[in-house]
mmCIF file of C-alpha atoms in Angstrom:
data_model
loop_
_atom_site.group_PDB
_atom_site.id
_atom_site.type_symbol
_atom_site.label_atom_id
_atom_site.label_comp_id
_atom_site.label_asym_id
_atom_site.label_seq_id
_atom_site.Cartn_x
_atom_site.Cartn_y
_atom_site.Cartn_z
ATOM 1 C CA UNK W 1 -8.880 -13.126 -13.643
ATOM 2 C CA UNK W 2 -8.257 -9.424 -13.545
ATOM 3 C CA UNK W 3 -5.174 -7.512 -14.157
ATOM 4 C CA UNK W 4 -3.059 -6.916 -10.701
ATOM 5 C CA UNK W 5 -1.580 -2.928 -9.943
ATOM 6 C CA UNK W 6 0.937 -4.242 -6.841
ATOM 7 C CA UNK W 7 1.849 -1.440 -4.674
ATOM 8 C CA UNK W 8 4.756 -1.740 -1.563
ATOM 9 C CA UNK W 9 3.444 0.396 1.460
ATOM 10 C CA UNK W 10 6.616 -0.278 3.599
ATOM 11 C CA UNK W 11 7.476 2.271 5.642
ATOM 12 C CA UNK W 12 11.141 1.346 6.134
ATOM 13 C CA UNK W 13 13.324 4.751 6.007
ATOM 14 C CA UNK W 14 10.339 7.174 4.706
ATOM 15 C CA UNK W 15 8.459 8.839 7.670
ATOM 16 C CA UNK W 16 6.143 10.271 5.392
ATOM 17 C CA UNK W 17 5.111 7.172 3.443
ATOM 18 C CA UNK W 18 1.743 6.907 4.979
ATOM 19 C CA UNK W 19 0.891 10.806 4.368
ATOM 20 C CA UNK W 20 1.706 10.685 0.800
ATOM 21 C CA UNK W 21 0.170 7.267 0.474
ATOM 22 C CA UNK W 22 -3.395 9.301 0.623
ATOM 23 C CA UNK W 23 -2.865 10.880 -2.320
ATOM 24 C CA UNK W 24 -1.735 8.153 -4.694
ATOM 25 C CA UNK W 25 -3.891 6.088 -3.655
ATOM 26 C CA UNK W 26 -7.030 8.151 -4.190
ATOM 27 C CA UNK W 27 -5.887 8.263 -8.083
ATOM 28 C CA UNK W 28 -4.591 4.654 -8.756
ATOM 29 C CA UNK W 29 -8.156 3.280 -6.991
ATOM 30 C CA UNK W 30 -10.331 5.341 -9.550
ATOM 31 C CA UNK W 31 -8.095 4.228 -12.574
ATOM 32 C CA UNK W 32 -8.161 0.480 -11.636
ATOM 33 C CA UNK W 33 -11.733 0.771 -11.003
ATOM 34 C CA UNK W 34 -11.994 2.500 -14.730
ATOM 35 C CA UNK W 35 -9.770 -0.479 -16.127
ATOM 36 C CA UNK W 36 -11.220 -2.951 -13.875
ATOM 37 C CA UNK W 37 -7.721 -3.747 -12.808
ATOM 38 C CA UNK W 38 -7.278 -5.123 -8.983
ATOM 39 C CA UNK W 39 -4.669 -3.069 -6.774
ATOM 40 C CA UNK W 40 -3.253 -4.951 -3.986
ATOM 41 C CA UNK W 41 -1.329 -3.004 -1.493
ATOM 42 C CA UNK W 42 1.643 -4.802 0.104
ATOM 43 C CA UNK W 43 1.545 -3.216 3.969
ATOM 44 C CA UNK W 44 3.067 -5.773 5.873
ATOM 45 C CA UNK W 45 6.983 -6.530 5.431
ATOM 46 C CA UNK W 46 7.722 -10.222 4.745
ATOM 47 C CA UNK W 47 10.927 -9.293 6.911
ATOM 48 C CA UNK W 48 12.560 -6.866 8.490
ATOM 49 C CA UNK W 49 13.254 -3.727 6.032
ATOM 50 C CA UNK W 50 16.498 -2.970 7.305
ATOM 51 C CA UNK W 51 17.720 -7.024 6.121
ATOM 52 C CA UNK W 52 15.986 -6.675 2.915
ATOM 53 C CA UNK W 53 14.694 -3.167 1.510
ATOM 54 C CA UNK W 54 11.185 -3.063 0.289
ATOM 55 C CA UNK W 55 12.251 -2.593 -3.001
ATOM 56 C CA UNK W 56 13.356 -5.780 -3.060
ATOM 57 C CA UNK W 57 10.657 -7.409 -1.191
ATOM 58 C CA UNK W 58 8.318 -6.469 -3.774
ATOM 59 C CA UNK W 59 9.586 -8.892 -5.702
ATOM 60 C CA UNK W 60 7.997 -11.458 -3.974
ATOM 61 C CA UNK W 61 4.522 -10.675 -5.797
ATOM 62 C CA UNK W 62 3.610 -13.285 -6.815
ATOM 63 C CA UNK W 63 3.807 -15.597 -3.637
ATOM 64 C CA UNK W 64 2.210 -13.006 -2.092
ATOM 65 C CA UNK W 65 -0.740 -13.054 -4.725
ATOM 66 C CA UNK W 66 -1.124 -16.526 -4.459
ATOM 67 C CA UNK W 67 -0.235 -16.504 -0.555
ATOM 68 C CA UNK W 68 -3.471 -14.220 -0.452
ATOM 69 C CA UNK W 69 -5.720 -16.610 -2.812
ATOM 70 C CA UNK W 70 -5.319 -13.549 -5.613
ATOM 71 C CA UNK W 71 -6.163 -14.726 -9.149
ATOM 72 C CA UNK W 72 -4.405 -13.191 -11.327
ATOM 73 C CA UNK W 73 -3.940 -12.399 -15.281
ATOM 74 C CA UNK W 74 -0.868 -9.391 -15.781
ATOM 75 C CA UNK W 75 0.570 -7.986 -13.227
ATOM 76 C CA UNK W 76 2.600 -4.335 -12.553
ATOM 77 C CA UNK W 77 4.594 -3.133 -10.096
ATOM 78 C CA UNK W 78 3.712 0.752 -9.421
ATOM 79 C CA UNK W 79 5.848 2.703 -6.784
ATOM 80 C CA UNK W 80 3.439 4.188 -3.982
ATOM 81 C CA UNK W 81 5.332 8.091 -4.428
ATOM 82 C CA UNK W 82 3.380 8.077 -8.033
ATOM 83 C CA UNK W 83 0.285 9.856 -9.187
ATOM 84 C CA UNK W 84 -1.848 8.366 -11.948
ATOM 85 C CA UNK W 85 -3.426 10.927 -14.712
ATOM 86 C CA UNK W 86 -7.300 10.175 -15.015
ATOM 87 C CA UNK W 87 -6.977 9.455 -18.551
ATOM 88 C CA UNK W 88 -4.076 7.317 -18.647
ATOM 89 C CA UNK W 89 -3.854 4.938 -20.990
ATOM 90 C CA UNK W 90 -3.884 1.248 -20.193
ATOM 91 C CA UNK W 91 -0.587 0.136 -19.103
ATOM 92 C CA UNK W 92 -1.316 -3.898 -19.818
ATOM 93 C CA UNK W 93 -2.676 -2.984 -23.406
ATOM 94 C CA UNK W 94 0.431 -1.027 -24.295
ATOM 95 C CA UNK W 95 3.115 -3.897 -22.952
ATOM 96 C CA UNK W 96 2.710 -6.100 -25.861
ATOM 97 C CA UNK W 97 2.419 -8.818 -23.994
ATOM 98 C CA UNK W 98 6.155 -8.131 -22.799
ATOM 99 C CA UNK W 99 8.620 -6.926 -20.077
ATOM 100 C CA UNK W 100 7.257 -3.184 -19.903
ATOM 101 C CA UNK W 101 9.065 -0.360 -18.367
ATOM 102 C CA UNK W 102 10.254 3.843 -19.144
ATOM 103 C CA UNK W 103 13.784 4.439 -19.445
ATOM 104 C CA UNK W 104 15.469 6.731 -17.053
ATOM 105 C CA UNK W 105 18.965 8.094 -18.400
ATOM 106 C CA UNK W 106 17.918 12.096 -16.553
ATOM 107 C CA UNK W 107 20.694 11.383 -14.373
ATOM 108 C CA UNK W 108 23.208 10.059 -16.266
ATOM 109 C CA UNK W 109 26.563 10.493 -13.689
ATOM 110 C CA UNK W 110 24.018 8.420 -11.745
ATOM 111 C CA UNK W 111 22.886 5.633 -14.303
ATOM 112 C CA UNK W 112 26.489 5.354 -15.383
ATOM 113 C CA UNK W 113 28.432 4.403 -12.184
ATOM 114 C CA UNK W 114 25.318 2.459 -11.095
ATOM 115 C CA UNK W 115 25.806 0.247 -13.850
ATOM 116 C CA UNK W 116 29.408 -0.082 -13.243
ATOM 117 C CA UNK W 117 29.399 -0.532 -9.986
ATOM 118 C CA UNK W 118 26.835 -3.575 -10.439
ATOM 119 C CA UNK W 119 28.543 -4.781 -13.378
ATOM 120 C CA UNK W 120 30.677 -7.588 -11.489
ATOM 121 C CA UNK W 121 27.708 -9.831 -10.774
ATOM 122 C CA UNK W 122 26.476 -9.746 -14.734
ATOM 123 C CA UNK W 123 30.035 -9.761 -16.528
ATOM 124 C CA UNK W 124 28.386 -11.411 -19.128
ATOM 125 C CA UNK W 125 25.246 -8.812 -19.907
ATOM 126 C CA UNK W 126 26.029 -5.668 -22.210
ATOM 127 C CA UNK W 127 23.147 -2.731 -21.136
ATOM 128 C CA UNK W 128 24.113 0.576 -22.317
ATOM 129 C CA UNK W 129 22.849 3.559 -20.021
ATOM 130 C CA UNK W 130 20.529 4.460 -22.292
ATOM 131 C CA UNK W 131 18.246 1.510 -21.954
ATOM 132 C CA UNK W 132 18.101 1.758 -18.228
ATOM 133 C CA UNK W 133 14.910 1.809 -16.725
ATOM 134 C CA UNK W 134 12.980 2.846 -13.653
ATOM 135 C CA UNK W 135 11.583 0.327 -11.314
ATOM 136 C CA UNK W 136 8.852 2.690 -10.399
ATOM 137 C CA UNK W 137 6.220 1.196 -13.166
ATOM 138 C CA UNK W 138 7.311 -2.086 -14.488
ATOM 139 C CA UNK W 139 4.250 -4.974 -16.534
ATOM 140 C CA UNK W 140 5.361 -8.048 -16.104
ATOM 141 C CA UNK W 141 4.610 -10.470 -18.962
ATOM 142 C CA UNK W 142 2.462 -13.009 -18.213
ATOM 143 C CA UNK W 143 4.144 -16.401 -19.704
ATOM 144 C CA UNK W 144 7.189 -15.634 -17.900
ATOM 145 C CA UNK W 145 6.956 -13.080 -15.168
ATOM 146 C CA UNK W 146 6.834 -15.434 -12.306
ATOM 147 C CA UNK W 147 9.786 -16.948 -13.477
ATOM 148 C CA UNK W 148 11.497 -13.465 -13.821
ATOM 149 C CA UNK W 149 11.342 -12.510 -10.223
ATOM 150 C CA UNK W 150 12.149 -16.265 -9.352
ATOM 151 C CA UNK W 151 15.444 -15.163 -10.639
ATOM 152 C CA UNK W 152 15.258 -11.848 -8.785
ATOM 153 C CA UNK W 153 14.819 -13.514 -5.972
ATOM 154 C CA UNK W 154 17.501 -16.141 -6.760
ATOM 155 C CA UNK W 155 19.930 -13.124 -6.984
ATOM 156 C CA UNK W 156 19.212 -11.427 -3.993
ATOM 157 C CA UNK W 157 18.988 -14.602 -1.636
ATOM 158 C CA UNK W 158 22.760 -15.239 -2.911
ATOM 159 C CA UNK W 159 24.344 -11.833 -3.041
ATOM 160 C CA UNK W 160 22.310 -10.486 -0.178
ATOM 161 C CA UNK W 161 25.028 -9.534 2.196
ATOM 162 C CA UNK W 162 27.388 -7.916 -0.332
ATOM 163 C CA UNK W 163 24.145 -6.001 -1.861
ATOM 164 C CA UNK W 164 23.602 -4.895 1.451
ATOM 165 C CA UNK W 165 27.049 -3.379 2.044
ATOM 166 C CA UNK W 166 27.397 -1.747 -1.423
ATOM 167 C CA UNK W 167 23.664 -0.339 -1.000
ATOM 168 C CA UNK W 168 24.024 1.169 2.530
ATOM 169 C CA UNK W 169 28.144 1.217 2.920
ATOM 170 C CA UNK W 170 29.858 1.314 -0.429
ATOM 171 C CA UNK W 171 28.585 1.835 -3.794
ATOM 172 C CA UNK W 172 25.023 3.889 -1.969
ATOM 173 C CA UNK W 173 23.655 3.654 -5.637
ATOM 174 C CA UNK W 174 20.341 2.576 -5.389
ATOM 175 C CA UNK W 175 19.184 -1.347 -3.836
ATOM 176 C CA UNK W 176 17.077 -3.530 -6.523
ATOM 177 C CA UNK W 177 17.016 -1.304 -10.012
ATOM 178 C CA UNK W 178 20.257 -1.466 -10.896
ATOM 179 C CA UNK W 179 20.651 -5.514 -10.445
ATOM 180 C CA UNK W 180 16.903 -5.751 -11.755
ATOM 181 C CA UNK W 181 18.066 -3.989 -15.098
ATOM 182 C CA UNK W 182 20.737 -6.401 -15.497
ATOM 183 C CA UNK W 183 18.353 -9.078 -14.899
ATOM 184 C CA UNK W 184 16.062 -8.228 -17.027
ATOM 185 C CA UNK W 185 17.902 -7.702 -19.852
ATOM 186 C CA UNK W 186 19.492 -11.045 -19.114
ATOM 187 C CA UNK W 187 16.426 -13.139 -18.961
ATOM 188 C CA UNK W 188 14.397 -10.725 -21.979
ATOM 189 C CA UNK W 189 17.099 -9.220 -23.804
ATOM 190 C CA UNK W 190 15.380 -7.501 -26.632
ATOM 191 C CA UNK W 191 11.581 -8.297 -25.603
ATOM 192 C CA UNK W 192 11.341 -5.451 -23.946
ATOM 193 C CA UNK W 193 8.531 -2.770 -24.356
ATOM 194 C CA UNK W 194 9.880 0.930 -23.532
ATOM 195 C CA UNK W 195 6.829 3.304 -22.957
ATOM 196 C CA UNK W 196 7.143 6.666 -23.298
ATOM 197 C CA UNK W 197 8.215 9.459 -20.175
ATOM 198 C CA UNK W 198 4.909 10.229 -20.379
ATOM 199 C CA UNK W 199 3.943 6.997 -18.102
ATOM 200 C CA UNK W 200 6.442 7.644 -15.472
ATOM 201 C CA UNK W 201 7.807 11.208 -15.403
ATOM 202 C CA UNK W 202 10.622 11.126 -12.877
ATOM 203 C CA UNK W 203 12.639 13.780 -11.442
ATOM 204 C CA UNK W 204 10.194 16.728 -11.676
ATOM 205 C CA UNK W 205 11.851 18.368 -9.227
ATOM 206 C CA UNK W 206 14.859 18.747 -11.550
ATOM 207 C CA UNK W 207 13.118 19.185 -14.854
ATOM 208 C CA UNK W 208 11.208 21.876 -13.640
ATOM 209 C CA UNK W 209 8.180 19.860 -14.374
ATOM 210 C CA UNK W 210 6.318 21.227 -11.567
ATOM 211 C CA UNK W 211 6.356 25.081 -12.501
ATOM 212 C CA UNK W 212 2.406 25.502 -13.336
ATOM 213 C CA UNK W 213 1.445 21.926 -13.009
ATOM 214 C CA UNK W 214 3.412 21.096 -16.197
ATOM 215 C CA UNK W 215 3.317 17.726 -15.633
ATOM 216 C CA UNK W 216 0.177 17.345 -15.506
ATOM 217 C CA UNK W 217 -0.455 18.441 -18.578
ATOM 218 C CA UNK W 218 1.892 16.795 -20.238
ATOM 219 C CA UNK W 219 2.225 13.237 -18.768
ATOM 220 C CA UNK W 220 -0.069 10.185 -17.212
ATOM 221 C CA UNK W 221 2.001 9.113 -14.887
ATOM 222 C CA UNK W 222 3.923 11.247 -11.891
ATOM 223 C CA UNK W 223 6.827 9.748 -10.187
ATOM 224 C CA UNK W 224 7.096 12.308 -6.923
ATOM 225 C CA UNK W 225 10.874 10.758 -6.612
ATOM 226 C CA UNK W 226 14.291 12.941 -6.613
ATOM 227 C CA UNK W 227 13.104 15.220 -4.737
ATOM 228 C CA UNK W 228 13.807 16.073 -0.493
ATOM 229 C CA UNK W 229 11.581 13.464 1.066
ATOM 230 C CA UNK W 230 10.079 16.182 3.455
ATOM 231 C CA UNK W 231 8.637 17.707 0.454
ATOM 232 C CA UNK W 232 6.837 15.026 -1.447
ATOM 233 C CA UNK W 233 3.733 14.965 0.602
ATOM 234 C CA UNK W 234 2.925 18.536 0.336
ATOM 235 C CA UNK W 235 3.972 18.280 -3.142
ATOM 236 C CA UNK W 236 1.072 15.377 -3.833
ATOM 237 C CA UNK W 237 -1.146 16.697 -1.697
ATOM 238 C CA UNK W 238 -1.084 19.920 -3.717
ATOM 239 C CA UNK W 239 -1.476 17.884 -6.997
ATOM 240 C CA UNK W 240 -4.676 16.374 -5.585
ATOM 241 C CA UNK W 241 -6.146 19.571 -4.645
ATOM 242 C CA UNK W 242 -5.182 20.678 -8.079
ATOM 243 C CA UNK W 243 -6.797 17.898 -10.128
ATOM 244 C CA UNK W 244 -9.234 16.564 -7.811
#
């Protein structure tokens, strides 16, 4: 059984997905094939994007997996607007066998009323802003990460209409990270492994990351997110031309 990189190719609001798509693709193929890792690309919706974002859909992984006859030993969940640094590390080695994911606290206005504005389904749960993470490269452990987004799932099939409003009508802070946080630290509490920035450098665009290919001197994995969306495929296509 191999290792599983799960990708969600949906192109729901993003006109550009499939442009951009080319260019993360071409460096998370070589580094599976390195690590002998399997990446499955999710290209098909399991409905329609507009009722459930992809970002929640991908949660669904493993049904899909086994839908699709997938063995499978680890699995991660990698955003398809990220670039993967040739020598990157191996992201299943470095989990610890745990819940595995890179805090993001660059926006913290952001983060903060996120959290609050979630905070009413997990009265319960106490996550301080500066253990949020980003959903864009999560490892799921392998004793319990089915069970995880069984309760991901659980969430969203019960709260789906009210997630919906405060997503697109209300709150408009994000759809699964914020509620996934909460979750997770719910289900794992302190078995969580935090990797560094360095595997998934977000918001480039406003840490000047990009002035002289910074970033890819200086981190393994690049998360082409916070940014206009009518830039990121020039943007990645211009990092593949550069590293290539």
């Amino acid at each position: 059984m191999k290792n599983i990189i799960f990708m969600t190719a949906l192109k729901a609001n993003d006109p550009n997905m499939f442009d951009y798509m080319e260019w993360s693709l071409k460096t998370w193929k070589w580094w599976a094939k390195k690590h002998n890792v399997e990446l499955f690309i999710l290209d098909e919706p399991l409905c329609d994007t507009e009722l459930m974002r992809p970002t929640w859909q991908r949660w669904y992984v493993y049904d899909i997996l086994e839908a699709n006859d997938i063995n499978y030993n680890r699995v991660a969940l990698i955003d398809i607007d990220t670039m993967v640094h040739w020598l990157c590390p191996n992201i299943f080695e470095l989990s610890n066998g745990n819940y595995t994911a890179v805090r993001d606290d660059l926006s913290i206005e952001w983060t903060y009323n996120s959290l609050m504005g979630y905070k009413k389904f997990f009265s319960g749960v106490d996550l301080e802003w500066t253990d949020y993470v980003n959903n864009g490269m999560l490892v799921l452990p392998k004793d319990n990460g089915k069970e995880f987004c069984d309760k991901v799932k659980e969430f969203y099939e019960k709260n789906g209409e009210e997630l919906r409003d405060m997503q697109h009508n209300t709150l408009k802070k994000g759809t699964d990270q914020t509620p996934v946080n909460y979750l997770a630290k719910q289900f794992f509490g302190n078995d969580i492994t935090y990797l560094s920035k360095k595997f998934n450098m977000t918001h480039m665009y406003k840490t000047h990351a990009f002035v002289d290919g910074i970033f890819t001197k200086c981190s393994y994995i690049w998360h082409f997110n916070g940014l206009p969306r009518e830039e990121r495929n020039g943007l990645m296509k211009q990092t593949w031309d550069f590293i290539r």
